[in-house]
Amino acid sequence: MKFVAFERNTQGTGASRRLRNSGRTPAIVFGGEQQPISIELDHNALWHAVHKESFHASVLDMELGGAVHKVLLRDVQYHPFKPLVLHVDFQRVDDKTRLHKKVPLHFINADTSPAVKIDRCTVNHVLTEVEIECLAIQLPEFIEVDLGQAVKGQAIHANDLKLPVGVKLVTHGKPNPTLATLVEPVEEVIIAPVASAAGDKKAKKKK
């Protein structure tokens, strides 16, 4: 995914406020052997980009000053109640940069699994993303979790994942975290209302 950035010469709270009022968003690029660079982005284009999964979980091509730089999105600051991005942080990377990054999980084939198709189970997503370690060139945009063979009551764990080559799961001491469970449907039992003793007496008097 590619985006365009512009060098930013003014800094400070007041300058950032004026920049946002003009439809631009302040940002910074750090990492590598170069010094951090202050940049600015078109807010409208940025707003559309931050709503795309690939913008958050893949190496990006940043065009700046006629050159293209490989960067990774590291942080996005949003306004607490306005549809506004306040600031963005990017990290410079190359193919040999070793990364720790959270990537989304894509659960596939649930509808055709025995658990859902036959037993009408519900998929309970315990985790929607996992942290991985890999080289920048090996970073996957997402990791698929195939539920095609899942059965009633089954729990899908991290060890069930088929990770891409060179990608290692980071679990922070948890040996085999649960990703999803197949929950059996709960059958509702309808109990007929029982007339109260007082109601029975009234009914007898009317007779």
PDB file of C-alpha atoms in Angstrom:
ATOM      1  CA  MET A   1       0.000   0.000   0.000  1.00  0.00           C
ATOM      2  CA  LYS A   2       1.363   3.415  -0.991  1.00  0.00           C
ATOM      3  CA  PHE A   3       0.745   6.885   0.412  1.00  0.00           C
ATOM      4  CA  VAL A   4       2.188  10.369  -0.084  1.00  0.00           C
ATOM      5  CA  ALA A   5       3.819  12.426   2.676  1.00  0.00           C
ATOM      6  CA  PHE A   6       5.269  15.943   2.774  1.00  0.00           C
ATOM      7  CA  GLU A   7       8.107  17.323   4.871  1.00  0.00           C
ATOM      8  CA  ARG A   8       6.974  19.499   7.776  1.00  0.00           C
ATOM      9  CA  ASN A   9       9.100  22.470   8.799  1.00  0.00           C
ATOM     10  CA  THR A  10       6.954  23.881  11.597  1.00  0.00           C
ATOM     11  CA  GLN A  11       6.531  22.199  14.973  1.00  0.00           C
ATOM     12  CA  GLY A  12       4.783  22.833  18.270  1.00  0.00           C
ATOM     13  CA  THR A  13       1.206  22.768  19.528  1.00  0.00           C
ATOM     14  CA  GLY A  14       0.117  25.929  17.728  1.00  0.00           C
ATOM     15  CA  ALA A  15       1.678  24.859  14.437  1.00  0.00           C
ATOM     16  CA  SER A  16       0.041  21.427  14.675  1.00  0.00           C
ATOM     17  CA  ARG A  17      -3.347  23.024  15.342  1.00  0.00           C
ATOM     18  CA  ARG A  18      -3.016  25.276  12.291  1.00  0.00           C
ATOM     19  CA  LEU A  19      -1.915  22.289  10.245  1.00  0.00           C
ATOM     20  CA  ARG A  20      -5.013  20.308  11.226  1.00  0.00           C
ATOM     21  CA  ASN A  21      -7.250  23.292  10.477  1.00  0.00           C
ATOM     22  CA  SER A  22      -5.817  23.323   6.945  1.00  0.00           C
ATOM     23  CA  GLY A  23      -6.742  19.666   6.361  1.00  0.00           C
ATOM     24  CA  ARG A  24      -3.332  18.157   7.124  1.00  0.00           C
ATOM     25  CA  THR A  25      -2.207  15.755   9.850  1.00  0.00           C
ATOM     26  CA  PRO A  26       1.191  15.958  11.594  1.00  0.00           C
ATOM     27  CA  ALA A  27       3.247  12.773  11.724  1.00  0.00           C
ATOM     28  CA  ILE A  28       6.753  11.534  12.397  1.00  0.00           C
ATOM     29  CA  VAL A  29       9.028   8.915  10.828  1.00  0.00           C
ATOM     30  CA  PHE A  30      11.688   7.317  13.042  1.00  0.00           C
ATOM     31  CA  GLY A  31      14.014   4.333  13.088  1.00  0.00           C
ATOM     32  CA  GLY A  32      16.861   3.088  10.971  1.00  0.00           C
ATOM     33  CA  GLU A  33      20.140   4.978  10.730  1.00  0.00           C
ATOM     34  CA  GLN A  34      18.509   8.316   9.888  1.00  0.00           C
ATOM     35  CA  GLN A  35      17.251  10.983  12.250  1.00  0.00           C
ATOM     36  CA  PRO A  36      13.487  11.254  12.903  1.00  0.00           C
ATOM     37  CA  ILE A  37      11.677  13.362  10.296  1.00  0.00           C
ATOM     38  CA  SER A  38       8.562  15.452  10.882  1.00  0.00           C
ATOM     39  CA  ILE A  39       6.063  15.023   8.063  1.00  0.00           C
ATOM     40  CA  GLU A  40       2.483  15.930   7.244  1.00  0.00           C
ATOM     41  CA  LEU A  41      -0.257  13.972   5.487  1.00  0.00           C
ATOM     42  CA  ASP A  42      -3.471  14.864   3.703  1.00  0.00           C
ATOM     43  CA  HIS A  43      -6.121  14.133   6.325  1.00  0.00           C
ATOM     44  CA  ASN A  44      -8.836  13.032   3.906  1.00  0.00           C
ATOM     45  CA  ALA A  45      -6.563  10.417   2.312  1.00  0.00           C
ATOM     46  CA  LEU A  46      -5.264   9.379   5.733  1.00  0.00           C
ATOM     47  CA  TRP A  47      -8.777   8.982   7.148  1.00  0.00           C
ATOM     48  CA  HIS A  48      -9.658   6.528   4.386  1.00  0.00           C
ATOM     49  CA  ALA A  49      -6.340   4.699   4.829  1.00  0.00           C
ATOM     50  CA  VAL A  50      -6.672   4.109   8.588  1.00  0.00           C
ATOM     51  CA  HIS A  51      -9.945   2.278   7.967  1.00  0.00           C
ATOM     52  CA  LYS A  52      -8.167  -0.300   5.791  1.00  0.00           C
ATOM     53  CA  GLU A  53      -6.714  -3.367   7.458  1.00  0.00           C
ATOM     54  CA  SER A  54      -3.638  -3.371   5.224  1.00  0.00           C
ATOM     55  CA  PHE A  55      -2.631   0.101   6.453  1.00  0.00           C
ATOM     56  CA  HIS A  56      -2.224  -1.266   9.979  1.00  0.00           C
ATOM     57  CA  ALA A  57      -0.674  -4.667   9.302  1.00  0.00           C
ATOM     58  CA  SER A  58       1.681  -4.432   6.342  1.00  0.00           C
ATOM     59  CA  VAL A  59       4.850  -2.682   5.229  1.00  0.00           C
ATOM     60  CA  LEU A  60       3.859   0.560   3.505  1.00  0.00           C
ATOM     61  CA  ASP A  61       5.469   2.515   0.665  1.00  0.00           C
ATOM     62  CA  MET A  62       5.760   6.153   1.716  1.00  0.00           C
ATOM     63  CA  GLU A  63       6.512   8.619  -1.084  1.00  0.00           C
ATOM     64  CA  LEU A  64       8.429  11.577   0.330  1.00  0.00           C
ATOM     65  CA  GLY A  65      10.440  14.135  -1.624  1.00  0.00           C
ATOM     66  CA  GLY A  66      10.515  12.039  -4.781  1.00  0.00           C
ATOM     67  CA  ALA A  67      11.794   8.914  -3.005  1.00  0.00           C
ATOM     68  CA  VAL A  68       9.931   5.862  -1.715  1.00  0.00           C
ATOM     69  CA  HIS A  69      10.598   4.672   1.842  1.00  0.00           C
ATOM     70  CA  LYS A  70       9.502   1.433   3.495  1.00  0.00           C
ATOM     71  CA  VAL A  71       7.653   2.203   6.731  1.00  0.00           C
ATOM     72  CA  LEU A  72       5.401   0.516   9.249  1.00  0.00           C
ATOM     73  CA  LEU A  73       2.510   2.182  11.045  1.00  0.00           C
ATOM     74  CA  ARG A  74       3.288   2.244  14.764  1.00  0.00           C
ATOM     75  CA  ASP A  75       0.727   4.529  16.369  1.00  0.00           C
ATOM     76  CA  VAL A  76      -2.397   6.523  15.498  1.00  0.00           C
ATOM     77  CA  GLN A  77      -3.863   9.157  17.805  1.00  0.00           C
ATOM     78  CA  TYR A  78      -7.557   9.906  17.271  1.00  0.00           C
ATOM     79  CA  HIS A  79      -9.670  12.796  18.513  1.00  0.00           C
ATOM     80  CA  PRO A  80     -11.842  11.537  21.417  1.00  0.00           C
ATOM     81  CA  PHE A  81     -15.153  12.327  19.693  1.00  0.00           C
ATOM     82  CA  LYS A  82     -14.520  13.945  16.296  1.00  0.00           C
ATOM     83  CA  PRO A  83     -13.754  11.945  13.128  1.00  0.00           C
ATOM     84  CA  LEU A  84     -10.188  13.259  13.192  1.00  0.00           C
ATOM     85  CA  VAL A  85      -6.687  11.772  13.237  1.00  0.00           C
ATOM     86  CA  LEU A  86      -4.472  13.924  15.455  1.00  0.00           C
ATOM     87  CA  HIS A  87      -1.039  12.372  14.900  1.00  0.00           C
ATOM     88  CA  VAL A  88       0.620   9.337  13.321  1.00  0.00           C
ATOM     89  CA  ASP A  89       3.929   7.550  13.999  1.00  0.00           C
ATOM     90  CA  PHE A  90       5.771   5.518  11.348  1.00  0.00           C
ATOM     91  CA  GLN A  91       8.871   3.343  11.705  1.00  0.00           C
ATOM     92  CA  ARG A  92      11.423   2.990   8.911  1.00  0.00           C
ATOM     93  CA  VAL A  93      12.105  -0.624   8.005  1.00  0.00           C
ATOM     94  CA  ASP A  94      14.004  -2.661   5.459  1.00  0.00           C
ATOM     95  CA  ASP A  95      13.837  -6.317   4.510  1.00  0.00           C
ATOM     96  CA  LYS A  96      16.154  -7.287   7.387  1.00  0.00           C
ATOM     97  CA  THR A  97      14.355  -5.340  10.116  1.00  0.00           C
ATOM     98  CA  ARG A  98      13.059  -7.744  12.777  1.00  0.00           C
ATOM     99  CA  LEU A  99       9.576  -6.798  13.905  1.00  0.00           C
ATOM    100  CA  HIS A 100       7.166  -7.485  16.729  1.00  0.00           C
ATOM    101  CA  LYS A 101       3.715  -6.716  15.377  1.00  0.00           C
ATOM    102  CA  LYS A 102       0.076  -7.573  16.018  1.00  0.00           C
ATOM    103  CA  VAL A 103      -1.748  -8.915  12.968  1.00  0.00           C
ATOM    104  CA  PRO A 104      -5.463  -9.694  12.555  1.00  0.00           C
ATOM    105  CA  LEU A 105      -6.920 -13.192  12.421  1.00  0.00           C
ATOM    106  CA  HIS A 106      -9.251 -14.118   9.552  1.00  0.00           C
ATOM    107  CA  PHE A 107     -11.591 -16.957  10.495  1.00  0.00           C
ATOM    108  CA  ILE A 108     -12.601 -18.871   7.358  1.00  0.00           C
ATOM    109  CA  ASN A 109     -14.893 -21.785   6.399  1.00  0.00           C
ATOM    110  CA  ALA A 110     -16.941 -21.625   9.589  1.00  0.00           C
ATOM    111  CA  ASP A 111     -20.243 -21.902   7.696  1.00  0.00           C
ATOM    112  CA  THR A 112     -19.234 -25.228   6.129  1.00  0.00           C
ATOM    113  CA  SER A 113     -17.863 -26.783   9.332  1.00  0.00           C
ATOM    114  CA  PRO A 114     -19.758 -29.677  10.990  1.00  0.00           C
ATOM    115  CA  ALA A 115     -20.098 -27.557  14.131  1.00  0.00           C
ATOM    116  CA  VAL A 116     -22.017 -24.783  12.375  1.00  0.00           C
ATOM    117  CA  LYS A 117     -23.640 -26.589   9.448  1.00  0.00           C
ATOM    118  CA  ILE A 118     -24.872 -29.665  11.332  1.00  0.00           C
ATOM    119  CA  ASP A 119     -24.947 -28.746  15.023  1.00  0.00           C
ATOM    120  CA  ARG A 120     -25.807 -25.043  14.569  1.00  0.00           C
ATOM    121  CA  CYS A 121     -22.977 -23.936  16.865  1.00  0.00           C
ATOM    122  CA  THR A 122     -21.870 -20.335  17.221  1.00  0.00           C
ATOM    123  CA  VAL A 123     -18.244 -19.304  16.754  1.00  0.00           C
ATOM    124  CA  ASN A 124     -17.024 -17.440  19.826  1.00  0.00           C
ATOM    125  CA  HIS A 125     -13.981 -15.359  18.824  1.00  0.00           C
ATOM    126  CA  VAL A 126     -11.734 -15.236  21.885  1.00  0.00           C
ATOM    127  CA  LEU A 127      -8.937 -13.413  20.035  1.00  0.00           C
ATOM    128  CA  THR A 128      -9.170 -11.329  16.867  1.00  0.00           C
ATOM    129  CA  GLU A 129      -5.432 -10.656  16.530  1.00  0.00           C
ATOM    130  CA  VAL A 130      -2.118 -12.196  17.579  1.00  0.00           C
ATOM    131  CA  GLU A 131       1.375 -10.839  18.087  1.00  0.00           C
ATOM    132  CA  ILE A 132       4.108 -12.213  15.862  1.00  0.00           C
ATOM    133  CA  GLU A 133       7.846 -11.848  15.349  1.00  0.00           C
ATOM    134  CA  CYS A 134       9.369 -11.888  11.871  1.00  0.00           C
ATOM    135  CA  LEU A 135      11.459  -9.977   9.360  1.00  0.00           C
ATOM    136  CA  ALA A 136       9.746  -7.053   7.658  1.00  0.00           C
ATOM    137  CA  ILE A 137       9.828  -8.856   4.317  1.00  0.00           C
ATOM    138  CA  GLN A 138       7.951 -11.801   5.904  1.00  0.00           C
ATOM    139  CA  LEU A 139       5.216  -9.750   7.608  1.00  0.00           C
ATOM    140  CA  PRO A 140       1.773 -11.171   6.719  1.00  0.00           C
ATOM    141  CA  GLU A 141      -1.174  -8.802   6.385  1.00  0.00           C
ATOM    142  CA  PHE A 142      -3.299 -11.328   8.294  1.00  0.00           C
ATOM    143  CA  ILE A 143      -3.278 -14.961   9.434  1.00  0.00           C
ATOM    144  CA  GLU A 144      -6.067 -17.345   8.472  1.00  0.00           C
ATOM    145  CA  VAL A 145      -7.760 -19.649  10.967  1.00  0.00           C
ATOM    146  CA  ASP A 146      -9.430 -22.482   9.057  1.00  0.00           C
ATOM    147  CA  LEU A 147     -12.561 -23.686  10.866  1.00  0.00           C
ATOM    148  CA  GLY A 148     -13.652 -26.020   8.075  1.00  0.00           C
ATOM    149  CA  GLN A 149     -13.244 -29.179  10.178  1.00  0.00           C
ATOM    150  CA  ALA A 150     -14.344 -27.730  13.523  1.00  0.00           C
ATOM    151  CA  VAL A 151     -16.791 -29.826  15.532  1.00  0.00           C
ATOM    152  CA  LYS A 152     -19.247 -29.116  18.336  1.00  0.00           C
ATOM    153  CA  GLY A 153     -17.590 -27.994  21.561  1.00  0.00           C
ATOM    154  CA  GLN A 154     -14.120 -27.721  20.028  1.00  0.00           C
ATOM    155  CA  ALA A 155     -11.640 -25.032  21.052  1.00  0.00           C
ATOM    156  CA  ILE A 156      -9.190 -23.677  18.469  1.00  0.00           C
ATOM    157  CA  HIS A 157      -5.767 -22.885  19.915  1.00  0.00           C
ATOM    158  CA  ALA A 158      -2.678 -21.002  18.773  1.00  0.00           C
ATOM    159  CA  ASN A 159      -0.900 -24.294  18.069  1.00  0.00           C
ATOM    160  CA  ASP A 160      -3.539 -25.007  15.408  1.00  0.00           C
ATOM    161  CA  LEU A 161      -2.370 -22.047  13.308  1.00  0.00           C
ATOM    162  CA  LYS A 162      -0.437 -22.601  10.097  1.00  0.00           C
ATOM    163  CA  LEU A 163       2.059 -19.754  10.282  1.00  0.00           C
ATOM    164  CA  PRO A 164       3.868 -18.428   7.195  1.00  0.00           C
ATOM    165  CA  VAL A 165       7.560 -19.228   6.767  1.00  0.00           C
ATOM    166  CA  GLY A 166       9.745 -17.230   9.139  1.00  0.00           C
ATOM    167  CA  VAL A 167       6.854 -16.083  11.333  1.00  0.00           C
ATOM    168  CA  LYS A 168       6.932 -16.871  15.047  1.00  0.00           C
ATOM    169  CA  LEU A 169       4.025 -16.457  17.455  1.00  0.00           C
ATOM    170  CA  VAL A 170       4.609 -14.311  20.555  1.00  0.00           C
ATOM    171  CA  THR A 171       2.399 -15.426  23.451  1.00  0.00           C
ATOM    172  CA  HIS A 172       4.081 -13.685  26.423  1.00  0.00           C
ATOM    173  CA  GLY A 173       4.263 -16.807  28.560  1.00  0.00           C
ATOM    174  CA  LYS A 174       0.880 -18.253  27.643  1.00  0.00           C
ATOM    175  CA  PRO A 175       1.684 -21.748  26.317  1.00  0.00           C
ATOM    176  CA  ASN A 176      -1.217 -22.223  23.901  1.00  0.00           C
ATOM    177  CA  PRO A 177      -3.855 -19.462  24.026  1.00  0.00           C
ATOM    178  CA  THR A 178      -7.386 -20.125  22.814  1.00  0.00           C
ATOM    179  CA  LEU A 179      -8.384 -18.334  19.609  1.00  0.00           C
ATOM    180  CA  ALA A 180     -12.013 -19.439  19.273  1.00  0.00           C
ATOM    181  CA  THR A 181     -14.558 -21.910  20.606  1.00  0.00           C
ATOM    182  CA  LEU A 182     -17.554 -23.605  18.984  1.00  0.00           C
ATOM    183  CA  VAL A 183     -20.454 -23.000  21.335  1.00  0.00           C
ATOM    184  CA  GLU A 184     -23.505 -25.273  21.278  1.00  0.00           C
ATOM    185  CA  PRO A 185     -26.886 -23.582  20.837  1.00  0.00           C
ATOM    186  CA  VAL A 186     -28.963 -23.099  23.961  1.00  0.00           C
ATOM    187  CA  GLU A 187     -32.464 -24.506  23.643  1.00  0.00           C
ATOM    188  CA  GLU A 188     -35.176 -22.439  25.258  1.00  0.00           C
ATOM    189  CA  VAL A 189     -37.586 -24.368  27.477  1.00  0.00           C
ATOM    190  CA  ILE A 190     -41.010 -22.728  27.648  1.00  0.00           C
ATOM    191  CA  ILE A 191     -42.772 -23.387  30.944  1.00  0.00           C
ATOM    192  CA  ALA A 192     -46.548 -22.962  30.989  1.00  0.00           C
ATOM    193  CA  PRO A 193     -47.738 -20.473  33.644  1.00  0.00           C
ATOM    194  CA  VAL A 194     -49.177 -22.077  36.799  1.00  0.00           C
ATOM    195  CA  ALA A 195     -52.333 -20.492  38.214  1.00  0.00           C
ATOM    196  CA  SER A 196     -51.916 -19.173  41.745  1.00  0.00           C
ATOM    197  CA  ALA A 197     -53.913 -20.543  44.673  1.00  0.00           C
ATOM    198  CA  ALA A 198     -55.737 -17.226  45.001  1.00  0.00           C
ATOM    199  CA  GLY A 199     -56.642 -17.354  41.346  1.00  0.00           C
ATOM    200  CA  ASP A 200     -58.036 -20.869  41.746  1.00  0.00           C
ATOM    201  CA  LYS A 201     -60.276 -19.786  44.654  1.00  0.00           C
ATOM    202  CA  LYS A 202     -61.668 -16.859  42.647  1.00  0.00           C
ATOM    203  CA  ALA A 203     -62.405 -19.166  39.770  1.00  0.00           C
ATOM    204  CA  LYS A 204     -64.312 -21.546  42.085  1.00  0.00           C
ATOM    205  CA  LYS A 205     -66.394 -18.695  43.596  1.00  0.00           C
ATOM    206  CA  LYS A 206     -67.455 -17.542  40.139  1.00  0.00           C
ATOM    207  CA  LYS A 207     -68.722 -21.032  39.448  1.00  0.00           C
TER     208      LYS A 207
END
